[in-house]
């Protein structure tokens, strides 16, 4: 059970976020608040209220960031300013009257979430019976809960579209990913040596199965996240972020951080995340922006169509299992177990392919006599298709893959830098991990929104690679310390 400190930290987090917005520029505050809340607030701790999703760290952090961002703009009215006092007369920021496609993005997301929720609830009113188990049908009051849950989840995406759309903002996202990864690496070393105990020591409970985190004679760290696999994919993203920063700035510090984080990732026994980091690291080091964008969009299209390709038998699962068997027989057995359950769940999802089975465990397979659940759901794609059907799946994964597709289609008119393509590779890495795992996090939405914003708000000409010196009242860099580079085109 969570201790008192867990609830105090969770409920006190809005005050910390307010301080961050007070001390930092808006785009910095959004980045640091979103990443900090995801990595350090207690997982699985929350309060339940009627007609609302659980009030836990994602809801509290995302809602707080949204409220402070809009409050700041309404009172100061200048993008990027903090709560510091200014002698300049306040102006109304155009974010309150969104321009250049932002209104369409918000409207499209909201309408799609509403339509998906209404359709899913309307087509799942019947109860399901499995022996002594009765799963109730969905009611109309479940629509509000589903809509709120969906809107809360996409807040980082929408804020990133508006506030994190410039190359320098992308630089700051990469920098935050790398530095938070460096901090996490120290905590991971503690748990690799002493077992995953930090969450128990600080918050009084362990958020998952303890024995799942013992691998090949050592411990897989979990720190403050829901599972060690999420720690692994985050560190792999931090590795790639460090390499993208090194490619852009050529500072040896970022290369050393990337090497260190790769070593920590190897020690953490996250085979999948480590393989992804090794796969994409040469891409960031050796290739140009065109190749990186092309690779990212190929991954995006493949992941978007993965359920269709899987159902049609175009995914070579047998070959993948043979490769996994040659590397690690134990991991191959685990992969085969997942694939078997995914095939069964995909077959069940075909009964309600368009709008899914809804929530309350309705998409799962149950024993007809005992009512016990016989299915295991790991990949977020099969979870979404089972619960919301193809309609809900296309909404969620379309939101994540559309930025990469548009970036590729608009590459000829955009001035794309290595920091932007670095974010593209990071998002592609996370998309691949969503196939076997459920690592859809606020970080994923933040990166996807930043890339979509770069298409909606294209930057022309040259740009600053980092915010070396900002004034206290403007997001633009001071002229004497402004450093520019030309956009690489190869």
Coordinates of C-alpha atoms in Angstrom, one line a residue:
X1 CA 0.0 0.0 0.0
X2 CA 1.3 3.5 -0.7
X3 CA 2.4 5.5 2.3
X4 CA 1.5 9.0 3.3
X5 CA 4.5 10.4 1.4
X6 CA 3.3 9.0 -1.9
X7 CA 0.0 10.9 -1.6
X8 CA 1.7 14.1 -0.4
X9 CA 4.1 14.0 -3.3
X10 CA 1.3 13.3 -5.8
X11 CA -1.1 15.9 -4.5
X12 CA 1.7 18.4 -4.0
X13 CA 3.1 18.1 -7.5
X14 CA 1.0 21.0 -8.9
X15 CA 2.8 23.3 -6.5
X16 CA 6.2 22.1 -7.8
X17 CA 4.9 22.6 -11.4
X18 CA 3.8 26.1 -10.5
X19 CA 7.4 26.9 -9.3
X20 CA 8.8 25.5 -12.5
X21 CA 6.5 27.8 -14.5
X22 CA 7.5 30.7 -12.2
X23 CA 11.2 30.2 -12.8
X24 CA 11.4 29.0 -16.4
X25 CA 10.2 30.0 -19.8
X26 CA 6.9 28.4 -20.9
X27 CA 8.4 25.9 -23.3
X28 CA 11.1 24.8 -20.8
X29 CA 8.4 24.5 -18.0
X30 CA 6.3 22.2 -20.2
X31 CA 9.2 20.0 -21.0
X32 CA 10.7 19.7 -17.5
X33 CA 7.3 19.4 -15.8
X34 CA 6.1 16.6 -18.2
X35 CA 9.3 14.6 -18.0
X36 CA 9.8 15.1 -14.3
X37 CA 6.3 14.1 -13.4
X38 CA 6.4 11.0 -15.5
X39 CA 9.8 9.8 -14.1
X40 CA 9.5 10.7 -10.4
X41 CA 5.9 10.8 -9.3
X42 CA 4.5 7.5 -7.8
X43 CA 2.9 5.1 -10.2
X44 CA -0.4 3.4 -9.4
X45 CA -1.3 5.9 -6.7
X46 CA -4.5 7.8 -7.1
X47 CA -8.0 8.7 -6.1
X48 CA -11.2 7.4 -7.6
X49 CA -14.2 9.7 -8.2
X50 CA -17.5 8.9 -10.0
X51 CA -17.6 9.5 -13.8
X52 CA -13.9 10.3 -13.8
X53 CA -10.8 8.3 -14.7
X54 CA -8.5 7.7 -11.7
X55 CA -6.9 10.9 -10.4
X56 CA -3.3 9.7 -10.7
X57 CA 0.0 11.2 -11.8
X58 CA -0.7 11.5 -15.5
X59 CA -4.0 13.3 -14.9
X60 CA -2.6 15.6 -12.2
X61 CA 0.6 16.5 -14.1
X62 CA -1.0 17.0 -17.5
X63 CA -3.9 19.1 -16.1
X64 CA -1.5 21.2 -14.1
X65 CA 0.7 21.9 -17.0
X66 CA -2.3 22.9 -19.2
X67 CA -3.8 25.2 -16.5
X68 CA -0.5 27.0 -15.8
X69 CA 0.2 27.4 -19.5
X70 CA -3.2 28.9 -20.3
X71 CA -3.2 31.0 -17.1
X72 CA 0.2 32.4 -18.0
X73 CA -0.9 33.3 -21.5
X74 CA -4.1 34.8 -20.3
X75 CA -2.4 37.1 -17.8
X76 CA 0.9 37.9 -19.5
X77 CA 0.0 37.1 -23.0
X78 CA 3.5 36.5 -24.4
X79 CA 4.7 33.1 -25.6
X80 CA 7.6 31.8 -23.6
X81 CA 7.5 34.3 -20.7
X82 CA 7.5 33.2 -17.1
X83 CA 5.5 34.5 -14.2
X84 CA 8.1 37.2 -13.7
X85 CA 6.8 40.8 -13.5
X86 CA 7.3 42.9 -16.5
X87 CA 6.9 46.6 -17.2
X88 CA 5.6 45.9 -20.7
X89 CA 1.9 46.2 -21.2
X90 CA 0.3 42.7 -21.4
X91 CA -1.0 41.6 -24.7
X92 CA -3.4 38.8 -25.7
X93 CA -1.5 35.9 -27.1
X94 CA -2.8 34.3 -30.3
X95 CA -2.9 30.9 -28.7
X96 CA -6.3 31.9 -27.3
X97 CA -7.4 32.3 -30.9
X98 CA -5.3 29.5 -32.5
X99 CA -3.9 30.1 -36.0
X100 CA -2.1 28.2 -38.7
X101 CA -3.8 24.8 -38.3
X102 CA -3.7 24.6 -34.5
X103 CA -7.4 25.0 -34.1
X104 CA -8.0 22.3 -36.6
X105 CA -5.6 20.0 -34.7
X106 CA -7.4 20.5 -31.4
X107 CA -10.8 20.2 -33.0
X108 CA -10.0 17.1 -34.9
X109 CA -8.5 15.4 -31.8
X110 CA -11.5 16.3 -29.6
X111 CA -14.1 15.3 -32.3
X112 CA -12.4 12.0 -33.0
X113 CA -12.1 11.1 -29.2
X114 CA -15.8 12.0 -28.7
X115 CA -16.9 9.9 -31.7
X116 CA -14.8 7.0 -30.7
X117 CA -16.1 7.0 -27.1
X118 CA -19.8 7.4 -28.2
X119 CA -19.5 4.6 -30.8
X120 CA -17.8 2.2 -28.5
X121 CA -20.3 2.7 -25.7
X122 CA -23.3 2.5 -28.0
X123 CA -22.2 -0.8 -29.5
X124 CA -21.4 -2.5 -26.1
X125 CA -24.5 -2.2 -24.0
X126 CA -25.0 -5.9 -23.6
X127 CA -23.5 -7.8 -20.6
X128 CA -21.1 -10.7 -21.0
X129 CA -21.4 -14.0 -19.1
X130 CA -18.6 -16.4 -18.4
X131 CA -19.8 -19.0 -15.9
X132 CA -20.1 -17.2 -12.5
X133 CA -18.5 -14.0 -14.0
X134 CA -20.8 -11.3 -15.4
X135 CA -19.1 -8.3 -17.1
X136 CA -21.6 -5.4 -17.3
X137 CA -22.4 -3.6 -20.5
X138 CA -21.2 0.0 -21.0
X139 CA -23.6 2.8 -20.1
X140 CA -24.0 6.3 -21.4
X141 CA -22.3 7.8 -18.4
X142 CA -19.1 5.8 -19.4
X143 CA -18.8 8.1 -22.4
X144 CA -17.8 11.1 -20.2
X145 CA -15.1 9.1 -18.4
X146 CA -13.7 7.8 -21.7
X147 CA -13.6 11.3 -23.2
X148 CA -11.9 12.8 -20.2
X149 CA -9.4 10.0 -20.1
X150 CA -8.5 10.5 -23.7
X151 CA -8.3 14.3 -23.6
X152 CA -6.1 14.2 -20.5
X153 CA -3.7 11.8 -22.2
X154 CA -3.2 14.0 -25.3
X155 CA -2.6 17.3 -23.4
X156 CA 1.2 17.0 -23.9
X157 CA 0.7 16.4 -27.6
X158 CA -1.5 19.6 -28.0
X159 CA 0.8 21.8 -25.9
X160 CA 3.8 20.6 -27.8
X161 CA 2.2 21.5 -31.1
X162 CA 1.8 25.1 -30.0
X163 CA 4.8 25.7 -27.8
X164 CA 7.5 23.2 -28.8
X165 CA 7.5 23.7 -32.6
X166 CA 10.9 25.4 -33.2
X167 CA 14.3 23.8 -33.7
X168 CA 15.6 25.3 -30.4
X169 CA 12.6 23.8 -28.6
X170 CA 13.5 20.4 -30.1
X171 CA 17.1 21.0 -28.8
X172 CA 15.7 21.5 -25.3
X173 CA 13.6 18.3 -25.5
X174 CA 16.6 16.3 -26.5
X175 CA 18.7 18.0 -23.7
X176 CA 16.0 17.2 -21.1
X177 CA 15.7 13.6 -22.3
X178 CA 19.5 13.2 -22.0
X179 CA 19.9 14.9 -18.6
X180 CA 17.0 13.1 -17.0
X181 CA 18.4 9.9 -18.4
X182 CA 21.7 10.7 -16.7
X183 CA 20.0 11.2 -13.4
X184 CA 18.1 8.0 -13.8
X185 CA 21.2 6.1 -14.6
X186 CA 22.5 6.7 -11.0
X187 CA 19.2 5.4 -9.6
X188 CA 19.3 2.4 -11.9
X189 CA 22.8 1.5 -10.7
X190 CA 21.5 1.4 -7.1
X191 CA 18.7 -1.0 -8.1
X192 CA 20.9 -3.1 -10.3
X193 CA 23.1 -3.7 -7.3
X194 CA 20.5 -3.8 -4.5
X195 CA 17.3 -4.9 -6.3
X196 CA 14.4 -2.6 -7.3
X197 CA 13.7 -1.1 -3.9
X198 CA 13.6 2.7 -4.5
X199 CA 9.9 2.9 -5.0
X200 CA 9.3 0.8 -1.9
X201 CA 11.8 2.8 0.2
X202 CA 10.3 6.1 -0.8
X203 CA 6.6 5.5 -1.5
X204 CA 6.1 2.3 0.5
X205 CA 5.0 -0.1 -2.2
X206 CA 6.2 -1.9 -5.4
X207 CA 4.1 -1.1 -8.5
X208 CA 4.5 -4.5 -10.3
X209 CA 5.6 -8.1 -9.9
X210 CA 8.9 -8.1 -8.0
X211 CA 10.2 -11.4 -9.5
X212 CA 9.6 -10.2 -13.1
X213 CA 12.6 -7.9 -12.6
X214 CA 15.1 -10.6 -11.9
X215 CA 16.9 -11.5 -15.2
X216 CA 19.9 -13.7 -15.8
X217 CA 21.3 -13.5 -12.3
X218 CA 20.9 -9.7 -11.8
X219 CA 18.1 -7.2 -11.3
X220 CA 16.2 -5.1 -13.8
X221 CA 15.7 -1.6 -12.4
X222 CA 12.2 -0.1 -12.3
X223 CA 13.0 3.1 -10.3
X224 CA 9.6 5.0 -10.1
X225 CA 8.0 3.8 -13.3
X226 CA 5.3 1.1 -13.8
X227 CA 7.7 -1.6 -15.2
X228 CA 11.4 -2.1 -15.9
X229 CA 10.6 -2.2 -19.6
X230 CA 9.5 1.4 -19.5
X231 CA 12.8 2.4 -17.9
X232 CA 14.6 0.6 -20.7
X233 CA 12.8 2.3 -23.5
X234 CA 13.3 5.7 -21.9
X235 CA 17.0 5.2 -21.5
X236 CA 17.2 4.1 -25.1
X237 CA 15.5 7.3 -26.1
X238 CA 18.0 9.2 -23.9
X239 CA 20.9 7.5 -25.7
X240 CA 19.5 8.6 -29.1
X241 CA 18.8 12.1 -27.8
X242 CA 22.4 12.4 -26.7
X243 CA 23.7 11.2 -30.1
X244 CA 21.4 13.7 -31.9
X245 CA 22.8 16.5 -29.7
X246 CA 26.4 15.4 -30.4
X247 CA 25.6 15.3 -34.2
X248 CA 24.2 18.8 -34.0
X249 CA 26.8 20.5 -31.7
X250 CA 29.8 18.2 -32.0
X251 CA 30.4 18.5 -28.3
X252 CA 32.1 15.5 -26.9
X253 CA 30.1 15.7 -23.7
X254 CA 26.9 14.5 -25.4
X255 CA 28.8 11.6 -27.0
X256 CA 30.2 10.5 -23.6
X257 CA 26.7 10.7 -22.1
X258 CA 25.4 8.5 -24.9
X259 CA 28.2 5.9 -24.3
X260 CA 27.5 5.9 -20.5
X261 CA 23.7 5.5 -21.0
X262 CA 24.3 2.6 -23.5
X263 CA 26.4 0.9 -20.8
X264 CA 23.7 1.4 -18.2
X265 CA 21.1 0.1 -20.6
X266 CA 23.2 -3.0 -21.2
X267 CA 23.4 -3.6 -17.4
X268 CA 19.7 -3.1 -17.0
X269 CA 18.8 -6.4 -18.9
X270 CA 16.4 -4.7 -21.3
X271 CA 17.2 -6.6 -24.4
X272 CA 14.6 -5.0 -26.6
X273 CA 15.4 -1.4 -25.7
X274 CA 19.2 -2.1 -25.9
X275 CA 18.7 -3.6 -29.4
X276 CA 16.7 -0.6 -30.5
X277 CA 19.4 1.7 -29.3
X278 CA 22.1 -0.2 -31.1
X279 CA 20.0 -0.3 -34.3
X280 CA 19.3 3.4 -34.5
X281 CA 22.6 4.8 -33.1
X282 CA 24.5 4.3 -36.3
X283 CA 21.7 6.0 -38.2
X284 CA 22.1 9.2 -36.1
X285 CA 25.9 9.1 -36.3
X286 CA 26.4 8.3 -40.0
X287 CA 23.4 9.4 -42.0
X288 CA 22.0 12.8 -43.1
X289 CA 18.6 14.3 -42.4
X290 CA 17.0 12.9 -45.6
X291 CA 17.9 9.3 -44.7
X292 CA 16.8 9.8 -41.1
X293 CA 13.4 11.2 -42.1
X294 CA 12.9 8.4 -44.7
X295 CA 13.7 5.7 -42.1
X296 CA 11.4 7.3 -39.6
X297 CA 8.5 7.5 -42.0
X298 CA 9.0 3.9 -43.0
X299 CA 8.8 2.8 -39.4
X300 CA 5.7 5.0 -38.9
X301 CA 3.8 3.5 -41.9
X302 CA 4.7 0.0 -40.9
X303 CA 3.6 0.4 -37.3
X304 CA 0.4 2.1 -38.4
X305 CA -0.5 -0.8 -40.7
X306 CA 1.0 -3.5 -38.3
X307 CA -2.4 -5.0 -37.2
X308 CA -3.5 -5.4 -40.8
X309 CA -0.1 -6.9 -41.8
X310 CA -0.2 -9.2 -38.8
X311 CA -3.7 -10.4 -39.5
X312 CA -2.9 -11.0 -43.2
X313 CA 0.2 -13.0 -42.2
X314 CA 2.8 -10.6 -43.7
X315 CA 4.7 -10.3 -40.5
X316 CA 7.3 -13.0 -40.3
X317 CA 6.7 -14.0 -36.7
X318 CA 8.4 -17.5 -37.2
X319 CA 11.6 -15.9 -38.5
X320 CA 11.6 -13.4 -35.6
X321 CA 11.2 -16.3 -33.1
X322 CA 14.1 -18.2 -34.7
X323 CA 16.3 -15.1 -34.5
X324 CA 15.3 -14.6 -30.8
X325 CA 15.9 -18.3 -30.1
X326 CA 19.5 -18.0 -31.4
X327 CA 20.1 -14.9 -29.2
X328 CA 18.3 -15.9 -26.0
X329 CA 16.1 -19.0 -25.7
X330 CA 14.4 -17.7 -22.5
X331 CA 13.4 -14.4 -24.2
X332 CA 12.3 -16.3 -27.3
X333 CA 9.9 -18.3 -25.2
X334 CA 8.5 -15.2 -23.7
X335 CA 8.1 -13.7 -27.1
X336 CA 6.3 -16.8 -28.4
X337 CA 3.9 -16.6 -25.4
X338 CA 3.1 -13.0 -26.3
X339 CA 2.5 -13.7 -30.0
X340 CA 0.2 -16.6 -29.2
X341 CA -2.0 -14.5 -27.0
X342 CA -2.0 -11.6 -29.5
X343 CA -3.3 -13.9 -32.2
X344 CA -6.1 -15.0 -29.9
X345 CA -7.0 -11.5 -29.0
X346 CA -6.8 -10.3 -32.6
X347 CA -9.3 -13.1 -33.5
X348 CA -11.6 -12.0 -30.8
X349 CA -11.3 -8.3 -31.8
X350 CA -12.6 -9.2 -35.3
X351 CA -16.0 -9.8 -33.8
X352 CA -16.2 -6.1 -33.2
X353 CA -13.6 -4.8 -35.5
X354 CA -14.9 -1.2 -36.0
X355 CA -15.5 0.1 -32.5
X356 CA -14.1 -2.6 -30.2
X357 CA -15.4 -4.3 -27.1
X358 CA -15.0 -1.4 -24.7
X359 CA -13.5 -1.5 -21.2
X360 CA -14.0 -3.5 -18.0
X361 CA -12.0 -6.4 -19.4
X362 CA -14.6 -7.1 -22.2
X363 CA -11.9 -7.5 -24.9
X364 CA -10.2 -10.3 -23.0
X365 CA -10.7 -14.0 -23.4
X366 CA -12.3 -15.8 -20.4
X367 CA -12.8 -19.4 -19.4
X368 CA -16.5 -20.2 -20.1
X369 CA -16.7 -22.3 -17.0
X370 CA -14.7 -20.5 -14.3
X371 CA -14.7 -17.0 -15.7
X372 CA -11.0 -16.6 -15.2
X373 CA -9.1 -14.5 -17.7
X374 CA -7.1 -16.5 -20.2
X375 CA -5.4 -13.7 -22.1
X376 CA -2.3 -11.5 -21.6
X377 CA -2.2 -8.1 -23.2
X378 CA 1.2 -6.4 -23.5
X379 CA 1.3 -4.5 -26.8
X380 CA -0.6 -1.2 -26.8
X381 CA -1.8 -1.9 -30.4
X382 CA -3.8 -5.0 -29.4
X383 CA -5.1 -3.2 -26.3
X384 CA -6.4 -0.4 -28.4
X385 CA -7.9 -2.6 -31.1
X386 CA -9.6 -4.8 -28.6
X387 CA -11.1 -1.9 -26.6
X388 CA -11.8 0.7 -29.3
X389 CA -11.6 -1.2 -32.6
X390 CA -9.9 0.0 -35.8
X391 CA -11.5 3.4 -35.4
X392 CA -9.9 4.1 -32.0
X393 CA -6.6 2.5 -33.1
X394 CA -6.4 4.8 -36.2
X395 CA -7.1 7.8 -34.0
X396 CA -4.3 7.0 -31.4
X397 CA -1.7 5.7 -33.8
X398 CA -2.6 8.2 -36.5
X399 CA -1.8 11.0 -34.0
X400 CA 1.6 9.5 -33.3
X401 CA 2.5 8.6 -36.9
X402 CA 1.0 11.6 -38.8
X403 CA 3.9 14.0 -37.7
X404 CA 6.5 11.7 -39.3
X405 CA 4.4 11.3 -42.4
X406 CA 3.8 15.0 -42.8
X407 CA 7.5 15.8 -42.0
X408 CA 8.5 13.5 -44.9
X409 CA 5.9 14.9 -47.3
X410 CA 6.8 18.5 -46.5
X411 CA 10.6 18.0 -46.3
X412 CA 11.3 20.0 -49.4
X413 CA 9.9 23.2 -48.0
X414 CA 11.0 22.7 -44.4
X415 CA 14.5 23.6 -43.1
X416 CA 15.1 20.4 -41.1
X417 CA 18.0 20.0 -38.7
X418 CA 19.6 17.1 -36.9
X419 CA 17.7 18.0 -33.7
X420 CA 14.4 17.6 -35.5
X421 CA 15.4 14.4 -37.2
X422 CA 16.8 13.2 -33.9
X423 CA 13.3 13.5 -32.4
X424 CA 11.9 11.7 -35.5
X425 CA 14.2 8.7 -34.8
X426 CA 13.3 8.8 -31.1
X427 CA 9.6 8.7 -31.9
X428 CA 10.2 5.9 -34.4
X429 CA 12.0 3.9 -31.7
X430 CA 9.1 4.4 -29.3
X431 CA 6.6 3.3 -32.0
X432 CA 8.5 0.0 -32.6
X433 CA 8.4 -0.6 -28.8
X434 CA 4.7 -0.1 -28.8
X435 CA 4.2 -3.3 -30.7
X436 CA 5.4 -5.7 -27.9
X437 CA 4.9 -3.3 -25.0
X438 CA 2.5 -0.7 -23.7
X439 CA 5.0 2.2 -23.4
X440 CA 2.6 4.9 -24.6
X441 CA 3.6 7.7 -22.2
X442 CA 3.4 11.5 -22.0
X443 CA 6.9 11.6 -23.4
X444 CA 5.7 9.9 -26.6
X445 CA 2.9 12.4 -27.0
X446 CA 5.3 15.3 -26.3
X447 CA 7.7 14.3 -29.0
X448 CA 5.0 13.6 -31.5
X449 CA 3.4 17.0 -30.9
X450 CA 6.7 18.8 -31.2
X451 CA 7.3 17.2 -34.6
X452 CA 3.7 18.0 -35.8
X453 CA 4.2 21.6 -34.6
X454 CA 7.4 21.9 -36.7
X455 CA 5.2 21.2 -39.8
X456 CA 2.4 23.6 -38.8
X457 CA 4.8 26.3 -37.8
X458 CA 7.7 26.0 -40.3
X459 CA 10.8 28.0 -39.5
X460 CA 12.6 29.6 -42.4
X461 CA 16.3 30.4 -42.9
X462 CA 18.8 29.8 -40.1
X463 CA 18.1 29.1 -36.5
X464 CA 19.8 29.1 -33.1
X465 CA 21.0 25.6 -32.0
X466 CA 20.7 26.4 -28.3
X467 CA 19.4 29.0 -26.0
X468 CA 22.8 30.3 -24.7
X469 CA 21.5 33.5 -23.4
X470 CA 17.8 34.6 -23.2
X471 CA 16.4 37.8 -21.9
X472 CA 14.0 37.5 -19.0
X473 CA 11.0 38.7 -21.1
X474 CA 11.4 37.2 -24.5
X475 CA 11.8 33.8 -26.0
X476 CA 14.2 35.0 -28.7
X477 CA 17.9 34.9 -28.0
X478 CA 19.8 38.1 -27.3
X479 CA 21.7 39.2 -30.4
X480 CA 25.3 39.4 -29.0
X481 CA 25.2 35.7 -27.9
X482 CA 23.1 34.3 -30.7
X483 CA 24.8 31.4 -32.5
X484 CA 23.4 30.2 -35.9
X485 CA 24.1 27.2 -38.0
X486 CA 22.9 26.4 -41.5
X487 CA 20.5 23.5 -41.9
X488 CA 22.2 20.3 -43.0
X489 CA 20.8 19.0 -46.3
X490 CA 22.6 15.7 -46.6

